[in-house]
XYZ file of C-alpha atoms in Angstrom:
557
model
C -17.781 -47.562 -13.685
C -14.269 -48.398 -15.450
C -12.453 -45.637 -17.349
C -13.982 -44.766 -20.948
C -11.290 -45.657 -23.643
C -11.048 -42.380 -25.909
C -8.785 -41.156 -28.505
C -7.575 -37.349 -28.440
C -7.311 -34.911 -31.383
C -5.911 -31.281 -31.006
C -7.228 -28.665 -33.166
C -7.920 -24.808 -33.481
C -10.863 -23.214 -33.383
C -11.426 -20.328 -35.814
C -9.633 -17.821 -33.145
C -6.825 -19.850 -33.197
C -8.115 -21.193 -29.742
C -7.167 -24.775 -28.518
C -10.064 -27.654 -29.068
C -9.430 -30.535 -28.431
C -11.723 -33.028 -29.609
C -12.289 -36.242 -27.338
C -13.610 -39.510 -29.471
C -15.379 -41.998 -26.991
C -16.745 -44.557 -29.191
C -18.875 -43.262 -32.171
C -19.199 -39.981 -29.819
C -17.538 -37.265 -30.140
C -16.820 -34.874 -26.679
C -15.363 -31.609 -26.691
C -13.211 -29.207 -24.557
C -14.475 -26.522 -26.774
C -11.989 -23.593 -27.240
C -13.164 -20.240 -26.827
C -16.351 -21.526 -24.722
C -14.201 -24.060 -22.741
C -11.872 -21.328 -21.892
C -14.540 -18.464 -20.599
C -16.296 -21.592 -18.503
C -13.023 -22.019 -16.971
C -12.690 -18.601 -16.141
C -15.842 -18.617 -14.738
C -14.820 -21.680 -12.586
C -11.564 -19.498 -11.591
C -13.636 -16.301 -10.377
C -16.092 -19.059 -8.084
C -13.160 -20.135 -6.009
C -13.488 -17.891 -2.792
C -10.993 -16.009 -1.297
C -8.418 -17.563 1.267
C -9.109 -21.129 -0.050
C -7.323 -23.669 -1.724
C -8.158 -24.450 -5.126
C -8.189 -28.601 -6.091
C -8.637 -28.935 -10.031
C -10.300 -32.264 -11.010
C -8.792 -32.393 -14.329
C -6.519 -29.361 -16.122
C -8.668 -29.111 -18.801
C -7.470 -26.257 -21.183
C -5.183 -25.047 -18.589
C -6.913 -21.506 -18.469
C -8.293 -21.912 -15.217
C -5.016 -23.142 -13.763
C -3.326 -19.758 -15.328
C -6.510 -17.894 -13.652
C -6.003 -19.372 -10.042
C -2.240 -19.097 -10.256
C -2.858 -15.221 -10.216
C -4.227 -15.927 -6.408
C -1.770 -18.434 -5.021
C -0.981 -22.101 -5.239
C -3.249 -24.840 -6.911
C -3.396 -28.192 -7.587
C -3.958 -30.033 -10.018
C -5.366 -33.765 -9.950
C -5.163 -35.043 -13.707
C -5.508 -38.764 -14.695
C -5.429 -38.051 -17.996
C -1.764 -36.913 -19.890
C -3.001 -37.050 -23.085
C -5.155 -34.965 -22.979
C -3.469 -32.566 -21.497
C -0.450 -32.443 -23.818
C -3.359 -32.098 -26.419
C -4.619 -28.965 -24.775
C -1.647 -27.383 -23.606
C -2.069 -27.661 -19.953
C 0.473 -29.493 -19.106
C 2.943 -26.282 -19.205
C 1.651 -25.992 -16.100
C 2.811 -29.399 -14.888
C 6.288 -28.033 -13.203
C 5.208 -24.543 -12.161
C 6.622 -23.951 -9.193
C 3.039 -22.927 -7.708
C 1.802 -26.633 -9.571
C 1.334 -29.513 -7.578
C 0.293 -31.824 -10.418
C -0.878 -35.462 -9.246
C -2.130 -38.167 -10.957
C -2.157 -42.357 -10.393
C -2.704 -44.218 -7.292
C -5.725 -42.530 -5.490
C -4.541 -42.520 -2.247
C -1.018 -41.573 -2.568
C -2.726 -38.398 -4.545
C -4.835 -37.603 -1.474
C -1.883 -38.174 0.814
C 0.157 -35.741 -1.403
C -2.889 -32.963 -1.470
C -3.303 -33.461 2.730
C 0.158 -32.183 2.713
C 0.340 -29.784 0.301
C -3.082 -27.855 2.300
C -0.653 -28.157 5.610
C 2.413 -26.569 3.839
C 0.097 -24.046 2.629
C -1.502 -22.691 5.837
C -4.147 -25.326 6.758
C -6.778 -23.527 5.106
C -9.870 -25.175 3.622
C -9.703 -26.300 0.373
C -11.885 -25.849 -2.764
C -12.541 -28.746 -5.131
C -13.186 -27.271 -8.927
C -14.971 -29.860 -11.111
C -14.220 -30.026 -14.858
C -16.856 -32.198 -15.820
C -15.688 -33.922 -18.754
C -13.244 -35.910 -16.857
C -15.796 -36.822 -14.575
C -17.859 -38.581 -17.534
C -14.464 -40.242 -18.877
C -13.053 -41.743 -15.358
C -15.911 -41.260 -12.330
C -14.056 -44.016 -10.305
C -10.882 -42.106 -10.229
C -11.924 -38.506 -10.361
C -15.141 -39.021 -8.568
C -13.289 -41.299 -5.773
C -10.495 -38.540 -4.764
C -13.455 -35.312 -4.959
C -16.120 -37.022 -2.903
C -12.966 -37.965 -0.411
C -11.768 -34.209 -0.338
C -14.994 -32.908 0.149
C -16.094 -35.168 3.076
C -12.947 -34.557 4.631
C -13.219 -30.464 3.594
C -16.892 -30.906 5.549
C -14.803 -31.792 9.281
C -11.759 -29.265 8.319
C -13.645 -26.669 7.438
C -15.138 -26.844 11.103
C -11.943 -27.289 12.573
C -10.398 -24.229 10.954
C -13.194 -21.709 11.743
C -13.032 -22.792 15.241
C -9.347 -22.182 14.975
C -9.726 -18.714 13.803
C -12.902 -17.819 16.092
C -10.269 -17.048 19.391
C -11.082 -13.799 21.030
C -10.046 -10.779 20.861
C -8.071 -8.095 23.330
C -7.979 -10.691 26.127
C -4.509 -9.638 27.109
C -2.992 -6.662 27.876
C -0.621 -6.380 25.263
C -2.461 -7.417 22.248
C -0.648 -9.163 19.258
C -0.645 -8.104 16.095
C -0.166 -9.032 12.062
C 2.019 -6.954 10.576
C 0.979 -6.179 6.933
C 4.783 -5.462 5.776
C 5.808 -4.143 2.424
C 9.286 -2.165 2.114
C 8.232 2.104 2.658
C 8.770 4.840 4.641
C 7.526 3.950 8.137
C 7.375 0.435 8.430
C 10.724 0.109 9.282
C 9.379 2.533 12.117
C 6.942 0.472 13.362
C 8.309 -3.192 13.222
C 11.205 -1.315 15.105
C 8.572 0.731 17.991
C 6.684 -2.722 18.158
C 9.585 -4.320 19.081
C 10.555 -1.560 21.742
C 7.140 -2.037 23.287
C 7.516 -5.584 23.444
C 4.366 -5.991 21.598
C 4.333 -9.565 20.044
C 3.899 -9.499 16.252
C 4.213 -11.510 13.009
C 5.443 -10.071 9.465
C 3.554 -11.252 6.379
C 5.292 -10.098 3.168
C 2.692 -8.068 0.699
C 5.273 -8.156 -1.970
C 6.106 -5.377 -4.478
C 3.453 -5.504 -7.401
C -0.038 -4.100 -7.852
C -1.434 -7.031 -6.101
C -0.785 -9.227 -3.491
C 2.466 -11.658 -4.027
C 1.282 -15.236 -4.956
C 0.874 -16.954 -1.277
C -0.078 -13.815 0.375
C -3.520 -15.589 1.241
C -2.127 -18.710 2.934
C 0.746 -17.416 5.027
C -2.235 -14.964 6.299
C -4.465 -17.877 7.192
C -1.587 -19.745 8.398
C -0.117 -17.075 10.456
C -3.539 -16.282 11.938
C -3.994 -19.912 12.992
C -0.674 -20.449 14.676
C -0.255 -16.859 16.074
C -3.783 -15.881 16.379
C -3.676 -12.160 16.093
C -5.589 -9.759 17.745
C -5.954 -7.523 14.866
C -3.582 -6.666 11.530
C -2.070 -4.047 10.788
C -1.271 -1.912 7.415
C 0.251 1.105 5.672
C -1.719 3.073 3.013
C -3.887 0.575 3.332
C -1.085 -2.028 1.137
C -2.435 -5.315 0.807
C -5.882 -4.332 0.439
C -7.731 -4.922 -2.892
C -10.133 -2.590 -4.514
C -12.453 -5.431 -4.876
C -12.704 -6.101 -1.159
C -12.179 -9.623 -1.418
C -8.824 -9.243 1.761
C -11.260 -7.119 4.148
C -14.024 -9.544 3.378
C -11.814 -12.211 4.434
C -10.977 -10.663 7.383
C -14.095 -10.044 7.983
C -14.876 -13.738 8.535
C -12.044 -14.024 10.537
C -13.108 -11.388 12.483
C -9.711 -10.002 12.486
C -10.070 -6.179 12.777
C -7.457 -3.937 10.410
C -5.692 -0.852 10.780
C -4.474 0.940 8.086
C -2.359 4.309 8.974
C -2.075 6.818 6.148
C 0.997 8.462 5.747
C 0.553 9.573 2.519
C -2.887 11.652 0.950
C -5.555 9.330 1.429
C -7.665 10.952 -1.263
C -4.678 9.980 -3.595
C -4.829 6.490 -2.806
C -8.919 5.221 -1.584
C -10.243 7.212 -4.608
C -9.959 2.946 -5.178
C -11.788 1.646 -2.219
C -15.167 2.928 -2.345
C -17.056 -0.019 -2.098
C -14.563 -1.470 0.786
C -15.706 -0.126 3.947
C -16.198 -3.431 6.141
C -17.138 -3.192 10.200
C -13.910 -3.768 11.630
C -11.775 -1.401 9.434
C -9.998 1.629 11.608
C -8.317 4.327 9.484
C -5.540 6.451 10.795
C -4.314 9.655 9.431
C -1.345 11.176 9.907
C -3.973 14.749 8.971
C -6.597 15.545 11.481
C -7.978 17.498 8.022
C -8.481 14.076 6.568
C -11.027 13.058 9.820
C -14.289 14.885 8.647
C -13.545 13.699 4.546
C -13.150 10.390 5.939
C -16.276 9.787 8.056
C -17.995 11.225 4.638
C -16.590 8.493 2.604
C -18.196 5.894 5.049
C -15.054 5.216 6.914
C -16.851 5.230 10.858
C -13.480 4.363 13.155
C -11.163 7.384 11.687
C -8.396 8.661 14.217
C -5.821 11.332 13.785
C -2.498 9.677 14.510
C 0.300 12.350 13.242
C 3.976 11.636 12.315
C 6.707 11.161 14.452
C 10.666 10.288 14.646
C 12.606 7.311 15.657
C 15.034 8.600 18.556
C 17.201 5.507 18.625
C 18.005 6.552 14.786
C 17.716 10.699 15.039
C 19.756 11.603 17.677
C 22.894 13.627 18.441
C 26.703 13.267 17.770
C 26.387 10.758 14.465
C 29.401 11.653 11.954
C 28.599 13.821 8.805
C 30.824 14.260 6.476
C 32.313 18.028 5.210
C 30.740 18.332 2.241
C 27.269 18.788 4.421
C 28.300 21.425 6.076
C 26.247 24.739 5.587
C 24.817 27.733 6.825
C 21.238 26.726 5.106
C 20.475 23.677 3.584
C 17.337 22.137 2.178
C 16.523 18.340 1.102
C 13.502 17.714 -0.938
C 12.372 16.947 -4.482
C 11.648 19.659 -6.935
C 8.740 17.450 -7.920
C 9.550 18.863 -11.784
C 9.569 14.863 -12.991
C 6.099 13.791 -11.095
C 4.841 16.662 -12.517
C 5.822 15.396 -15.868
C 4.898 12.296 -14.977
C 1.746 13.215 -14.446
C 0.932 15.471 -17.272
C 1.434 12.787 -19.485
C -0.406 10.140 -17.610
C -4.117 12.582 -17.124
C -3.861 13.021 -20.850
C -5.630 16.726 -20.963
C -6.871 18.781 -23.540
C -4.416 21.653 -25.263
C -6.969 24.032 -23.126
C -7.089 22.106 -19.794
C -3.162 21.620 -19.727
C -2.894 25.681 -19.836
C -4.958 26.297 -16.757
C -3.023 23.767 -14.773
C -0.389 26.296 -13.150
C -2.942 29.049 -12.081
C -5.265 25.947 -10.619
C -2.448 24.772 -8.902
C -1.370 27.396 -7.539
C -5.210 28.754 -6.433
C -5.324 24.920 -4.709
C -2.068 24.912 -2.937
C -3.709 28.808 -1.160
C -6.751 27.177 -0.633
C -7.989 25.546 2.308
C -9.777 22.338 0.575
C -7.673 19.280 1.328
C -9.015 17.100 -1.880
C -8.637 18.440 -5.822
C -12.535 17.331 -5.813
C -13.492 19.481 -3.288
C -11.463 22.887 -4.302
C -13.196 22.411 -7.963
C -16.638 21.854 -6.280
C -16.211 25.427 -4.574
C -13.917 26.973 -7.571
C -14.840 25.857 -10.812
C -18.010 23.545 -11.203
C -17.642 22.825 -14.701
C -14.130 21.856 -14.258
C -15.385 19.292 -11.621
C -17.913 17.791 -14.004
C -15.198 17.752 -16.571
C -12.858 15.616 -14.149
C -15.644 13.499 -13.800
C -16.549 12.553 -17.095
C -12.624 11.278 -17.875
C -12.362 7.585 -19.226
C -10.998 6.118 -16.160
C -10.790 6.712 -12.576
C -6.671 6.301 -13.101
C -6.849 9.472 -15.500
C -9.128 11.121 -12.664
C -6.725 9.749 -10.158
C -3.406 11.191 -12.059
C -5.472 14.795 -12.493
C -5.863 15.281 -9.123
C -1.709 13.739 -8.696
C -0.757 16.798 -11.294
C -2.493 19.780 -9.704
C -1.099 18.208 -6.159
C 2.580 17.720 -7.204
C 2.500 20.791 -8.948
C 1.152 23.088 -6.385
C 3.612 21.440 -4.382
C 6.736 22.552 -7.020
C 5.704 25.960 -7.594
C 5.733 26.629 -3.758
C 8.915 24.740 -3.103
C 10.674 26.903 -5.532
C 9.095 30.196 -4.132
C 10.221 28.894 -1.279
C 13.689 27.728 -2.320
C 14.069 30.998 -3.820
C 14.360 33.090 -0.835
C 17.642 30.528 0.009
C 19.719 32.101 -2.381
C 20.990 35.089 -0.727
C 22.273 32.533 1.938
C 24.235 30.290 -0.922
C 21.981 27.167 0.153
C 23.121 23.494 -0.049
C 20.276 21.840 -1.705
C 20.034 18.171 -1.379
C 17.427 16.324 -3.938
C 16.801 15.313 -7.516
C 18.557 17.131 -10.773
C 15.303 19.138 -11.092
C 16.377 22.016 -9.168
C 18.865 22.613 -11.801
C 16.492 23.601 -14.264
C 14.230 25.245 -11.533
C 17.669 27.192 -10.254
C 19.811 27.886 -12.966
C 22.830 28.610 -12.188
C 24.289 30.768 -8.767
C 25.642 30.547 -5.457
C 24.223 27.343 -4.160
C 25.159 24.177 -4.092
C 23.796 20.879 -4.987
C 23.841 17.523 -4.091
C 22.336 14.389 -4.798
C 19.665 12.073 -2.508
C 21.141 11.494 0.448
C 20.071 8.295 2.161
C 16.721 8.835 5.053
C 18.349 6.094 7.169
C 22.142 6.281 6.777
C 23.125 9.295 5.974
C 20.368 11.805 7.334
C 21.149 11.611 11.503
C 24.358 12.960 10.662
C 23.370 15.203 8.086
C 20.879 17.092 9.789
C 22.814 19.105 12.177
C 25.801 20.088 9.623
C 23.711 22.552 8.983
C 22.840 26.061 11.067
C 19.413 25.895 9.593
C 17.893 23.316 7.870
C 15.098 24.858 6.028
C 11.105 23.005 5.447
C 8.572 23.362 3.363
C 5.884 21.254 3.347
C 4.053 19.652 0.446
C 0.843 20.502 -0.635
C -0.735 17.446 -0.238
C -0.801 18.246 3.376
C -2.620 21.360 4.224
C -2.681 21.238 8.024
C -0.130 18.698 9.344
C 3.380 18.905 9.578
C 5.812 16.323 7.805
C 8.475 14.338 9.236
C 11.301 16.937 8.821
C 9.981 19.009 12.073
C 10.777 15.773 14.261
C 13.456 14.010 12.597
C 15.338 17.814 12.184
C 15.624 18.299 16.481
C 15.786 15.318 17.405
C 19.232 14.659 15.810
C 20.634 18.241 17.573
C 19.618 20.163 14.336
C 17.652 23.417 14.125
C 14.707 23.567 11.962
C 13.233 26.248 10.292
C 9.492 25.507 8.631
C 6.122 26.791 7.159
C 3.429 26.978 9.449
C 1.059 24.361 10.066
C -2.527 24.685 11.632
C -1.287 21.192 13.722
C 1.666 22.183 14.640
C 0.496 23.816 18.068
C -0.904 21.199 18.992
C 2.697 19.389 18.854
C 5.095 22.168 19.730
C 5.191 25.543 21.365
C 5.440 27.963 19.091
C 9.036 30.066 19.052
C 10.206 28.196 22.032
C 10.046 24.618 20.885
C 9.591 25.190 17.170
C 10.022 28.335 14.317
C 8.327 28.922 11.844
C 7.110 31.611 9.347
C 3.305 32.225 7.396
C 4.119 33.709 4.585
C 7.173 33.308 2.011
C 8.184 37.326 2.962
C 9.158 36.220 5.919
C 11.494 33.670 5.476
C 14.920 35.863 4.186
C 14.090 37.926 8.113
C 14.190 34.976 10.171
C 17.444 33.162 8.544
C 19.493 36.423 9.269
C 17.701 36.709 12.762
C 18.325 32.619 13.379
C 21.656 32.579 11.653
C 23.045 35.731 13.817
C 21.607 33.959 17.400
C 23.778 30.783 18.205
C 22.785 30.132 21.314
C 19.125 31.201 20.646
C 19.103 28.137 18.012
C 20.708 26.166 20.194
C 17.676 26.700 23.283
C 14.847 26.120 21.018
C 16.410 22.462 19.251
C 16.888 21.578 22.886
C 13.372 23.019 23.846
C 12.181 20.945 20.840
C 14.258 17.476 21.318
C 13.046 17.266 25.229
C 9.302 17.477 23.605
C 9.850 14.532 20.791
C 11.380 12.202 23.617
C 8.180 12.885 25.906
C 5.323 12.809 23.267
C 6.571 12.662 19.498
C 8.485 8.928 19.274
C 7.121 5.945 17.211
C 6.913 4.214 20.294
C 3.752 6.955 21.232
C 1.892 6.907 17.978
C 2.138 2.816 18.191
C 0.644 2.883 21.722
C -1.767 5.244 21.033
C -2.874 3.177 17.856
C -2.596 -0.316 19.835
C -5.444 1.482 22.341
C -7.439 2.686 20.052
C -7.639 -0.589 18.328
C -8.569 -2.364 22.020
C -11.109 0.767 22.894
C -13.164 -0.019 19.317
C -13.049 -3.122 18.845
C -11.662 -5.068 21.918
């Protein structure tokens, strides 16, 4: 069947929506506006995840603006005019476009190569039918060709990915890598290990960066993983749609929480797949977990990197003190986060004595101290609009627990004219007096050599974790500095109490053991030494790694 002759007329629909208006003859065919553009969302959403999309025809362009969202797409359009009509072609020299049209099999040459410079994954063909009625040789030549050949690859690939699992002794992992605390950590204990691995970028935003999908496929092909790996779960969509493709490639996934989980799966509800192992750097979080569905949960706590924290870096003078503490005064996420929960004149009053009445209490989760505490405040946090003004309640009564304590805390400093190293909060928390201040100092750079300018560096913990100890208690010795912190229910577990690490319960106690510590030179001096010999035997990243590379061969190898 030759190619229909036609003639094309733009218009607008009522909502100012593009319809173009195809004239075949007497007839008169339609990409209809606001219809036309929900079908092509609806085409859009069918695409699954990890493949390819192939447009036959750009039609009003709103599926190609859809799928770009995802990753690369082409676009196989015989038919300019009608795309200039309807706007599409704006799309033509995106840099995710590859826009094809004219001699058939130069445009399936062109598409073979663009699937092989986009990870070999299969490919999805999405039919506009209109151009299907107006040139079936050409449109229905290259989609019957793509989907034959899409019938062998897609065989090909699933074989590709269908390797086992845990055959070695080393296994080889996918490295889920976004720019945070403790990745650097990782790639770096991996590498110690000599554990192969294979970065794939996340990106920065919300979502995914745009070719997330394909390097994954393509990486998993070519390297063929034995599992991935994650932080705070980054990467991982709320709508399931990266475990579920890991799923099919029966890649398992391990995501270690170094942050409050309860802060950041309050998202993942329905995205609990088989081969999902959490870790968390709280053995509170285990039990809270297991109730959320989550069936491989391990405790894997923090740790320090030795070849980075350890004796005789420079500092400079202007670190030198007899007590210093470096932390945020969390007075701008509390802000933050007042604004964002948007409460009631009444509920925004009763923040402070809640907080406070959480930080004391023993429930990790905001949900769970309001189930035991105050019921109808519970059932009041449920009924907010969204779960990202639920989310940001249980943020403010966290970070603000956390500030009231860390100035209680800070407090008892003062007698000692503290350096305090962190945001400009602390002078509005502080006021004025004998202490000194001074901006952020760099974690990587500047903090080896920071550390032990100091006689004492002083800890508190944040109240987002209730039982385990933060990196401070490792990173503190193993540079030669002496630490002096809150105590943690973990912490035994880790360190021997007054001869590997000190610590007090309650905030009375901390002005007695900084004159104590401060008058006893060599006494500080045993216990950081005490403390380093225990980090290099049990507490590097090279441990935690190991330990999570076994766990991840005893479950699912």
């Amino acid at each position: 069947m030759s190619k229909l002759a036609y003639t094309v007329e733009p218009v607008l629909d009522l909502d100012c929506v593009a319809d173009v208006r195809i004239h075949v003859g007497g007839k008169k065919w339609h990409l209809w506006g606001r219809k036309g553009a929900e079908r092509e969302r609806g085409l859009a959403e069918s695409v699954a995840p990890g493949k390819l999309p192939v447009l036959l025809g750009a039609g009003l362009g709103v599926c190609i603006e859809e799928l770009l969202k995802s990753g690369p797409v082409a676009v196989l359009d015989n038919d300019s005019p009608i795309a200039g009509a309807s706007g599409a072609d704006k799309f033509r020299d995106h840099p995710q476009v590859l826009w094809l049209g004219g001699d058939p099999a130069e445009v399936l040459e062109r598409v073979r190569q663009w699937r092989k410079d986009n990870g070999g994954g299969p490919l999805e063909l999405v039919k506009i039918p209109l151009y299907l009625r107006l040139d079936r040789e050409w449109y229905s030549a290259i989609g019957n060709t793509i989907e034959d050949e899409q019938d062998s690859a897609a065989v090909d690939f699933w074989a590709e990915v269908a390797y086992p699992k845990f055959r070695s002794k080393k296994p080889r992992v996918l490295f889920f890598h976004r720019p945070y605390f403790l990745t650097g950590e990782i790639a770096a204990a991996l590498e110690r290990l000599d554990i192969e691995f294979r970065n794939v970028d996340i990106g920065m935003g919300d979502t995914v960066r745009d070719g997330f999908v394909e390097d994954l496929l393509r990486t998993a092909v070519e390297f063929k993983p034995d599992f991935a790996l994650t932080v705070n779960h980054f990467g991982v969509d709320r709508e399931g749609k990266l475990t579920d493709l890991l799923l099919k490639l029966k890649l398992p996934l391990a995501s270690w929480f170094v942050d409050n989980p309860h802060l950041i799966l309050y998202r993942y509800a329905d995205v609990l797949p088989d081969l999902t192992a959490i870790f968390t750097y709280d053995a509170g979080n285990l039990e809270i977990m297991r109730r959320k569905g989550f069936e491989n949960v391990f405790y894997l706590p923090l740790a320090t990197d030795v070849e980075r924290f350890k004796p005789g870096l420079p500092g400079r003078d202007e670190w030198r003190a007899e007590v210093s503490f470096l932390g945020n005064s969390m007075v701008n996420a509390v802000d933050k986060y007042f604004e964002l929960s948007e409460l009631d004149a009444d509920f925004k009053k009763r923040v402070p004595e809640l907080a406070v009445r959480f930080g004391e209490s023993a429930e990790l989760s905001v949900e769970d101290f309001l189930r035991n505490t105050h019921p109808e405040l519970l059932e009041k946090m449920e009924n907010f609009a969204t779960d990202e003004h639920r989310l940001s309640f249980e943020a403010l009564l966290t970070w603000e627990a956390t500030r009231s304590y860390r100035l209680s805390c800070v407090q008892q400093l003062l007698p000692f004219a503290p350096l305090v190293v962190g945001d400009e909060g602390w002078h509005k928390l502080l006021g004025k007096g004998d202490w000194r201040y001074l901006a952020y100092l760099d974690y990587y750079n500047d903090l080896p050599g920071f550390y032990p300018m100091s006689k004492i560096g002083f800890n508190c913990t944040s109240r987002q974790m209730k039982g385990a100890v933060n990196q401070r208690v490792f990173d503190v010795p193993a540079c030669g500095g002496f630490v002096l912190t809150d105590h943690r229910e973990q912490m035994e577990d880790l360190f021997e109490p007054d001869k590997e690490i000190v610590s007090y319960n309650d905030i009375s106690e901390i002005a007695p053991l900084l004159e104590k510590w401060l008058a006893d030179d060599a006494g500080r001096a045993e216990v950081t030494a005490a403390a380093r010999k225990r980090i290099l035997a049990e507490h590097t990243y090279e441990h935690r790694v190991s330990a999570l590379l076994e766990k991840m061969a005893q479950t699912f190898g």
